[in-house]
PDB file of C-alpha atoms in Angstrom:
ATOM      1  CA  GLU A   2      14.508  15.618   1.011  1.00 73.00           C
ATOM      2  CA  PRO A   3      13.590  17.392   4.784  1.00 76.00           C
ATOM      3  CA  GLU A   4      11.294  15.805   6.225  1.00 92.00           C
ATOM      4  CA  VAL A   5       8.028  15.453   9.042  1.00 96.00           C
ATOM      5  CA  THR A   6       9.246  12.508  11.446  1.00 96.00           C
ATOM      6  CA  GLN A   7       6.919  11.674  14.425  1.00 97.00           C
ATOM      7  CA  THR A   8       6.876   9.027  16.964  1.00 96.00           C
ATOM      8  CA  PRO A   9       5.691   5.825  18.422  1.00 96.00           C
ATOM      9  CA  SER A  10       4.594   5.072  14.687  1.00 95.00           C
ATOM     10  CA  HIS A  11       2.455   2.802  16.626  1.00 97.00           C
ATOM     11  CA  GLN A  12       1.672   2.328  20.167  1.00 97.00           C
ATOM     12  CA  VAL A  13      -1.020   0.557  21.711  1.00 97.00           C
ATOM     13  CA  THR A  14      -2.716   1.622  25.374  1.00 97.00           C
ATOM     14  CA  GLN A  15      -5.288   0.826  27.311  1.00 97.00           C
ATOM     15  CA  MET A  16      -9.139   2.667  27.864  1.00 97.00           C
ATOM     16  CA  GLY A  17      -8.328   6.262  29.915  1.00 97.00           C
ATOM     17  CA  GLN A  18      -4.894   5.690  30.142  1.00 97.00           C
ATOM     18  CA  GLU A  19      -2.876   9.311  29.158  1.00 97.00           C
ATOM     19  CA  VAL A  20      -1.215   8.632  25.411  1.00 98.00           C
ATOM     20  CA  ILE A  21       1.829  11.563  23.970  1.00 97.00           C
ATOM     21  CA  LEU A  22       2.381  11.525  19.978  1.00 98.00           C
ATOM     22  CA  ARG A  23       5.811  13.275  18.079  1.00 97.00           C
ATOM     23  CA  CYS A  24       6.258  15.346  15.841  1.00 97.00           C
ATOM     24  CA  VAL A  25       9.448  16.710  15.089  1.00 96.00           C
ATOM     25  CA  PRO A  26       8.403  18.958  11.500  1.00 96.00           C
ATOM     26  CA  ILE A  27      10.518  20.128   8.176  1.00 94.00           C
ATOM     27  CA  SER A  28      13.276  22.783  10.862  1.00 91.00           C
ATOM     28  CA  ASN A  29      11.858  26.225   9.085  1.00 90.00           C
ATOM     29  CA  HIS A  30       8.537  25.555   9.275  1.00 93.00           C
ATOM     30  CA  LEU A  31       6.377  27.557  10.908  1.00 93.00           C
ATOM     31  CA  TYR A  32       2.452  26.261  10.898  1.00 95.00           C
ATOM     32  CA  PHE A  33       1.919  22.335  12.782  1.00 96.00           C
ATOM     33  CA  TYR A  34      -0.931  20.816  11.742  1.00 97.00           C
ATOM     34  CA  TRP A  35      -2.525  17.487  13.184  1.00 97.00           C
ATOM     35  CA  TYR A  36      -4.792  15.339  11.226  1.00 97.00           C
ATOM     36  CA  ARG A  37      -6.707  12.871  11.920  1.00 96.00           C
ATOM     37  CA  GLN A  38      -8.032   9.391  10.106  1.00 94.00           C
ATOM     38  CA  ILE A  39      -9.935   6.384  11.286  1.00 95.00           C
ATOM     39  CA  LEU A  40      -9.719   3.297   9.133  1.00 91.00           C
ATOM     40  CA  GLY A  41     -11.951   3.862   6.495  1.00 88.00           C
ATOM     41  CA  GLN A  42     -12.320   6.178   6.988  1.00 91.00           C
ATOM     42  CA  LYS A  43     -11.462  10.300   5.849  1.00 93.00           C
ATOM     43  CA  VAL A  44      -8.421  12.836   7.059  1.00 94.00           C
ATOM     44  CA  GLU A  45      -9.974  14.888   9.461  1.00 95.00           C
ATOM     45  CA  PHE A  46      -8.854  18.221  10.423  1.00 95.00           C
ATOM     46  CA  LEU A  47      -7.962  18.298  13.756  1.00 97.00           C
ATOM     47  CA  VAL A  48      -5.759  21.376  15.237  1.00 97.00           C
ATOM     48  CA  SER A  49      -3.319  24.252  13.591  1.00 96.00           C
ATOM     49  CA  PHE A  50      -1.230  25.553  15.308  1.00 95.00           C
ATOM     50  CA  TYR A  51       0.768  28.612  14.480  1.00 93.00           C
ATOM     51  CA  ASN A  52       3.831  31.585  16.765  1.00 90.00           C
ATOM     52  CA  ASN A  53       3.628  29.024  20.120  1.00 90.00           C
ATOM     53  CA  GLU A  54      -1.010  28.794  19.462  1.00 93.00           C
ATOM     54  CA  ILE A  55      -3.675  27.246  18.378  1.00 95.00           C
ATOM     55  CA  SER A  56      -4.867  29.093  15.129  1.00 95.00           C
ATOM     56  CA  GLU A  57      -7.550  27.119  14.507  1.00 95.00           C
ATOM     57  CA  LYS A  58      -9.772  23.663  16.029  1.00 95.00           C
ATOM     58  CA  SER A  59     -12.383  21.526  14.895  1.00 94.00           C
ATOM     59  CA  GLU A  60     -14.500  20.596  16.426  1.00 93.00           C
ATOM     60  CA  ILE A  61     -13.438  17.458  17.366  1.00 94.00           C
ATOM     61  CA  PHE A  62     -10.079  19.453  19.015  1.00 95.00           C
ATOM     62  CA  ASP A  63     -12.041  19.246  22.872  1.00 93.00           C
ATOM     63  CA  ASP A  64     -10.625  19.298  25.778  1.00 94.00           C
ATOM     64  CA  GLN A  65      -9.393  16.283  26.058  1.00 96.00           C
ATOM     65  CA  PHE A  66      -6.803  17.245  23.461  1.00 97.00           C
ATOM     66  CA  SER A  67      -3.591  18.979  23.701  1.00 97.00           C
ATOM     67  CA  VAL A  68      -0.895  20.608  21.498  1.00 96.00           C
ATOM     68  CA  GLU A  69       2.336  21.328  22.532  1.00 94.00           C
ATOM     69  CA  ARG A  70       5.483  22.475  21.453  1.00 92.00           C
ATOM     70  CA  PRO A  71       7.881  21.730  24.563  1.00 84.00           C
ATOM     71  CA  ASP A  72      10.983  23.208  22.468  1.00 85.00           C
ATOM     72  CA  GLY A  73      12.464  24.292  19.308  1.00 77.00           C
ATOM     73  CA  SER A  74      11.254  21.357  17.139  1.00 85.00           C
ATOM     74  CA  ASN A  75       9.153  18.599  19.012  1.00 92.00           C
ATOM     75  CA  PHE A  76       5.776  19.387  18.535  1.00 96.00           C
ATOM     76  CA  THR A  77       2.959  17.334  20.594  1.00 97.00           C
ATOM     77  CA  LEU A  78      -0.260  15.605  20.247  1.00 98.00           C
ATOM     78  CA  LYS A  79      -1.990  14.521  23.777  1.00 97.00           C
ATOM     79  CA  ILE A  80      -4.631  12.945  24.537  1.00 97.00           C
ATOM     80  CA  ARG A  81      -6.119  12.255  27.665  1.00 96.00           C
ATOM     81  CA  SER A  82      -8.573   9.893  29.300  1.00 95.00           C
ATOM     82  CA  THR A  83      -7.950   7.970  26.411  1.00 97.00           C
ATOM     83  CA  LYS A  84     -11.255   6.419  24.421  1.00 96.00           C
ATOM     84  CA  LEU A  85     -11.977   3.298  22.242  1.00 97.00           C
ATOM     85  CA  GLU A  86     -13.392   5.218  19.260  1.00 96.00           C
ATOM     86  CA  ASP A  87      -9.886   7.604  20.053  1.00 97.00           C
ATOM     87  CA  SER A  88      -8.250   4.299  18.309  1.00 97.00           C
ATOM     88  CA  ALA A  89      -7.062   6.154  14.770  1.00 97.00           C
ATOM     89  CA  MET A  90      -3.152   7.275  12.609  1.00 96.00           C
ATOM     90  CA  TYR A  91      -2.400  10.269  13.749  1.00 97.00           C
ATOM     91  CA  PHE A  92      -1.103  12.443  11.241  1.00 97.00           C
ATOM     92  CA  CYS A  93       1.436  15.533  12.341  1.00 97.00           C
ATOM     93  CA  ALA A  94       2.169  18.007   9.065  1.00 97.00           C
ATOM     94  CA  SER A  95       4.240  20.787   8.761  1.00 96.00           C
ATOM     95  CA  SER A  96       4.090  24.234   6.088  1.00 94.00           C
ATOM     96  CA  LEU A  97       6.192  27.279   5.871  1.00 94.00           C
ATOM     97  CA  THR A  98       3.221  29.289   4.998  1.00 91.00           C
ATOM     98  CA  THR A  99       0.149  29.140   5.607  1.00 89.00           C
ATOM     99  CA  PRO A 100      -1.947  26.969   3.894  1.00 87.00           C
ATOM    100  CA  ASP A 101      -4.066  29.325   1.333  1.00 83.00           C
ATOM    101  CA  THR A 102      -0.802  29.047  -0.069  1.00 82.00           C
ATOM    102  CA  GLY A 103       1.807  26.760   0.993  1.00 84.00           C
ATOM    103  CA  GLU A 104       2.315  22.978   0.685  1.00 89.00           C
ATOM    104  CA  LEU A 105       1.510  20.762   3.024  1.00 93.00           C
ATOM    105  CA  PHE A 106       3.882  18.134   3.617  1.00 95.00           C
ATOM    106  CA  PHE A 107       2.306  14.987   6.132  1.00 96.00           C
ATOM    107  CA  GLY A 108       4.284  12.601   8.691  1.00 96.00           C
ATOM    108  CA  GLU A 109       4.724   8.713   7.941  1.00 95.00           C
ATOM    109  CA  GLY A 110       1.965   8.787  10.597  1.00 96.00           C
ATOM    110  CA  SER A 111       1.391   7.365  14.530  1.00 97.00           C
ATOM    111  CA  ARG A 112      -1.250   4.978  14.395  1.00 97.00           C
ATOM    112  CA  LEU A 113      -3.246   5.063  18.424  1.00 98.00           C
ATOM    113  CA  THR A 114      -4.589   1.622  19.905  1.00 97.00           C
ATOM    114  CA  VAL A 115      -7.027   2.255  21.868  1.00 97.00           C
ATOM    115  CA  LEU A 116      -8.330  -1.753  24.656  1.00 96.00           C
TER     116      LEU A 116
ATOM    117  CA  LYS B   6     -21.767  21.571   4.160  1.00 81.00           C
ATOM    118  CA  ASN B   7     -17.989  21.683   2.999  1.00 85.00           C
ATOM    119  CA  GLN B   8     -18.182  18.283   1.106  1.00 91.00           C
ATOM    120  CA  VAL B   9     -15.202  16.664  -1.166  1.00 96.00           C
ATOM    121  CA  GLU B  10     -16.170  13.480  -2.771  1.00 96.00           C
ATOM    122  CA  GLN B  11     -14.667  11.464  -5.577  1.00 97.00           C
ATOM    123  CA  SER B  12     -15.098   9.152  -7.940  1.00 96.00           C
ATOM    124  CA  PRO B  13     -14.827   5.524  -8.298  1.00 97.00           C
ATOM    125  CA  GLN B  14     -13.898   4.674  -5.515  1.00 96.00           C
ATOM    126  CA  SER B  15     -12.188   1.922  -6.244  1.00 97.00           C
ATOM    127  CA  LEU B  16     -10.165   1.217  -9.876  1.00 97.00           C
ATOM    128  CA  ILE B  17      -8.482  -0.973 -11.048  1.00 98.00           C
ATOM    129  CA  ILE B  18      -5.560  -1.151 -14.923  1.00 97.00           C
ATOM    130  CA  LEU B  19      -2.752  -2.653 -16.281  1.00 97.00           C
ATOM    131  CA  GLU B  20       0.313  -1.785 -16.077  1.00 97.00           C
ATOM    132  CA  GLY B  21       0.877   0.577 -19.334  1.00 97.00           C
ATOM    133  CA  LYS B  22      -2.706   2.300 -18.889  1.00 97.00           C
ATOM    134  CA  ASN B  23      -4.021   5.390 -18.610  1.00 98.00           C
ATOM    135  CA  CYS B  24      -6.148   6.916 -16.029  1.00 98.00           C
ATOM    136  CA  THR B  25      -8.258   9.187 -15.146  1.00 98.00           C
ATOM    137  CA  LEU B  26      -9.950  10.101 -11.685  1.00 98.00           C
ATOM    138  CA  GLN B  27     -12.688  12.704 -10.652  1.00 98.00           C
ATOM    139  CA  CYS B  28     -13.857  14.701  -7.801  1.00 98.00           C
ATOM    140  CA  ASN B  29     -16.523  16.845  -6.689  1.00 97.00           C
ATOM    141  CA  TYR B  30     -17.193  19.573  -3.871  1.00 95.00           C
ATOM    142  CA  THR B  31     -19.381  21.773  -2.547  1.00 93.00           C
ATOM    143  CA  VAL B  32     -16.303  23.497  -0.411  1.00 87.00           C
ATOM    144  CA  SER B  33     -16.547  27.677  -1.061  1.00 84.00           C
ATOM    145  CA  PRO B  34     -14.540  29.624  -0.830  1.00 87.00           C
ATOM    146  CA  PHE B  35     -11.383  28.199  -1.323  1.00 87.00           C
ATOM    147  CA  SER B  36      -7.907  29.443  -1.584  1.00 89.00           C
ATOM    148  CA  ASN B  37      -7.060  25.762  -3.593  1.00 93.00           C
ATOM    149  CA  LEU B  38      -7.343  22.335  -4.866  1.00 95.00           C
ATOM    150  CA  ARG B  39      -4.708  19.149  -4.572  1.00 96.00           C
ATOM    151  CA  TRP B  40      -4.161  15.851  -4.328  1.00 97.00           C
ATOM    152  CA  TYR B  41      -1.985  13.621  -2.546  1.00 97.00           C
ATOM    153  CA  LYS B  42      -1.692   9.996  -2.646  1.00 97.00           C
ATOM    154  CA  GLN B  43      -1.145   8.386   0.183  1.00 94.00           C
ATOM    155  CA  ASP B  44       0.148   4.600   0.208  1.00 93.00           C
ATOM    156  CA  THR B  45      -1.633   2.332   2.667  1.00 88.00           C
ATOM    157  CA  GLY B  46      -0.674   3.336   5.568  1.00 85.00           C
ATOM    158  CA  ARG B  47       1.583   5.863   4.885  1.00 89.00           C
ATOM    159  CA  GLY B  48       0.620  10.181   5.472  1.00 91.00           C
ATOM    160  CA  PRO B  49      -0.122  12.119   2.046  1.00 93.00           C
ATOM    161  CA  VAL B  50       1.878  12.375  -0.646  1.00 94.00           C
ATOM    162  CA  SER B  51       0.796  16.194  -2.494  1.00 93.00           C
ATOM    163  CA  LEU B  52       0.897  16.093  -6.295  1.00 96.00           C
ATOM    164  CA  THR B  53      -0.365  18.777  -7.246  1.00 95.00           C
ATOM    165  CA  ILE B  54      -1.637  21.798  -5.542  1.00 94.00           C
ATOM    166  CA  MET B  55      -3.956  24.325  -7.847  1.00 93.00           C
ATOM    167  CA  THR B  56      -5.692  27.788  -7.485  1.00 91.00           C
ATOM    168  CA  PHE B  57      -9.355  28.524  -8.062  1.00 85.00           C
ATOM    169  CA  SER B  58      -8.498  30.451 -11.151  1.00 89.00           C
ATOM    170  CA  GLU B  59      -5.558  27.929 -12.745  1.00 92.00           C
ATOM    171  CA  ASN B  60      -7.076  24.494 -15.081  1.00 93.00           C
ATOM    172  CA  THR B  61      -4.918  22.162 -14.787  1.00 96.00           C
ATOM    173  CA  LYS B  62      -1.571  22.093 -13.452  1.00 96.00           C
ATOM    174  CA  SER B  63       1.537  19.147 -14.218  1.00 96.00           C
ATOM    175  CA  ASN B  64       3.923  16.767 -12.651  1.00 95.00           C
ATOM    176  CA  GLY B  65       5.884  14.637 -14.267  1.00 96.00           C
ATOM    177  CA  ARG B  66       2.741  11.827 -15.587  1.00 97.00           C
ATOM    178  CA  TYR B  67       0.231  13.242 -12.869  1.00 97.00           C
ATOM    179  CA  THR B  68      -1.879  16.100 -14.751  1.00 98.00           C
ATOM    180  CA  ALA B  69      -4.508  17.477 -12.730  1.00 98.00           C
ATOM    181  CA  THR B  70      -7.208  19.579 -14.493  1.00 97.00           C
ATOM    182  CA  LEU B  71      -9.425  21.835 -12.626  1.00 96.00           C
ATOM    183  CA  ASP B  72     -12.937  23.704 -13.565  1.00 94.00           C
ATOM    184  CA  ALA B  73     -14.155  26.553 -10.727  1.00 90.00           C
ATOM    185  CA  ASP B  74     -17.326  27.734 -12.468  1.00 91.00           C
ATOM    186  CA  THR B  75     -18.867  23.313 -11.756  1.00 93.00           C
ATOM    187  CA  LYS B  76     -16.739  22.460  -8.830  1.00 93.00           C
ATOM    188  CA  GLN B  77     -15.289  19.304 -10.351  1.00 96.00           C
ATOM    189  CA  SER B  78     -11.212  18.572 -10.471  1.00 97.00           C
ATOM    190  CA  SER B  79      -9.801  15.334 -12.268  1.00 98.00           C
ATOM    191  CA  LEU B  80      -7.153  12.834 -11.845  1.00 98.00           C
ATOM    192  CA  HIS B  81      -5.403  12.427 -14.543  1.00 98.00           C
ATOM    193  CA  ILE B  82      -2.098   9.721 -14.136  1.00 98.00           C
ATOM    194  CA  THR B  83       0.047   8.729 -17.727  1.00 98.00           C
ATOM    195  CA  ALA B  84       1.897   5.063 -18.821  1.00 97.00           C
ATOM    196  CA  SER B  85       0.864   3.481 -15.255  1.00 97.00           C
ATOM    197  CA  GLN B  86       3.230   1.364 -13.430  1.00 97.00           C
ATOM    198  CA  LEU B  87       3.326  -0.652 -10.846  1.00 97.00           C
ATOM    199  CA  SER B  88       4.469   1.446  -8.253  1.00 96.00           C
ATOM    200  CA  ASP B  89       0.930   3.763  -8.439  1.00 97.00           C
ATOM    201  CA  SER B  90      -1.056   1.239  -6.840  1.00 97.00           C
ATOM    202  CA  ALA B  91      -1.879   3.217  -3.756  1.00 97.00           C
ATOM    203  CA  SER B  92      -5.178   5.975  -2.715  1.00 96.00           C
ATOM    204  CA  TYR B  93      -5.478   9.227  -4.429  1.00 98.00           C
ATOM    205  CA  ILE B  94      -7.160  12.321  -2.189  1.00 97.00           C
ATOM    206  CA  CYS B  95      -8.891  15.362  -3.743  1.00 97.00           C
ATOM    207  CA  VAL B  96      -8.125  17.815  -1.403  1.00 96.00           C
ATOM    208  CA  VAL B  97     -10.277  22.033  -1.166  1.00 94.00           C
ATOM    209  CA  THR B  98      -8.352  23.890   1.501  1.00 92.00           C
ATOM    210  CA  LEU B  99     -11.543  25.694   2.721  1.00 89.00           C
ATOM    211  CA  TYR B 100     -10.689  29.637   2.437  1.00 88.00           C
ATOM    212  CA  ASN B 101      -9.043  31.673   4.788  1.00 87.00           C
ATOM    213  CA  THR B 102      -8.197  29.231   7.331  1.00 88.00           C
ATOM    214  CA  ASP B 103      -6.071  27.138   8.211  1.00 88.00           C
ATOM    215  CA  LYS B 104      -7.943  24.242   7.405  1.00 90.00           C
ATOM    216  CA  LEU B 105      -7.965  21.092   4.585  1.00 92.00           C
ATOM    217  CA  ILE B 106     -10.963  19.425   3.431  1.00 94.00           C
ATOM    218  CA  PHE B 107     -10.375  15.337   2.675  1.00 95.00           C
ATOM    219  CA  GLY B 108     -12.258  13.284   0.032  1.00 96.00           C
ATOM    220  CA  THR B 109     -12.411   9.350   0.536  1.00 91.00           C
ATOM    221  CA  GLY B 110     -10.027   9.128  -2.313  1.00 95.00           C
ATOM    222  CA  THR B 111     -10.054   6.261  -5.145  1.00 97.00           C
ATOM    223  CA  ARG B 112      -8.279   3.565  -4.372  1.00 97.00           C
ATOM    224  CA  LEU B 113      -6.216   1.930  -7.703  1.00 98.00           C
ATOM    225  CA  GLN B 114      -4.765  -0.319  -8.189  1.00 98.00           C
ATOM    226  CA  VAL B 115      -1.615  -1.096 -11.387  1.00 98.00           C
ATOM    227  CA  PHE B 116      -0.987  -4.861 -11.818  1.00 97.00           C
ATOM    228  CA  PRO B 117       1.186  -6.526 -14.704  1.00 95.00           C
TER     229      PRO B 117
END
């Protein structure tokens, strides 16, 4: 069964460093998303991406964050100058159609620990 | 404010028993309501998805109901199994956006 894959599964970084989280969405999907979950809290929407551009972003997704689809398969989340409060599980998701009608498939997550 | 609240926060049941989890939401307007299962440290896995016009949706031993008038949903699990131990999250899609709004989840533990 097709699945969303994420790497790394866990990354530890020093405050102020840049981090890139990688995702390989399901191959025929057109819509891509990043969500995050701080330990013990709700999953929160960060950004959606369609047709090689951001279609929607939350207030969390400020200039510190960026997303990119550098080739036909990868979808990346870059976090510049990481802060302690960026420590969280980051989930990538993809869907064939918009969330109005489509199923979102989530990856297993990348746990980011900022020290 | 668009919010999704769930109850109970946690639940312990014995294997083979049934249980019902509750979800109340204030998201308006909404496109659909989903229930996800999330194992600790893993990604959410979809169980059901219902539009505002649907009242019930089943997926094996999982049955979700939706009352769009009272803005309530429930997830009923029949004949629970040890593998049902997980968090169950109610998620509402805000209409005409890409944004899924997650609840805090109900942590279910099934004991033998």
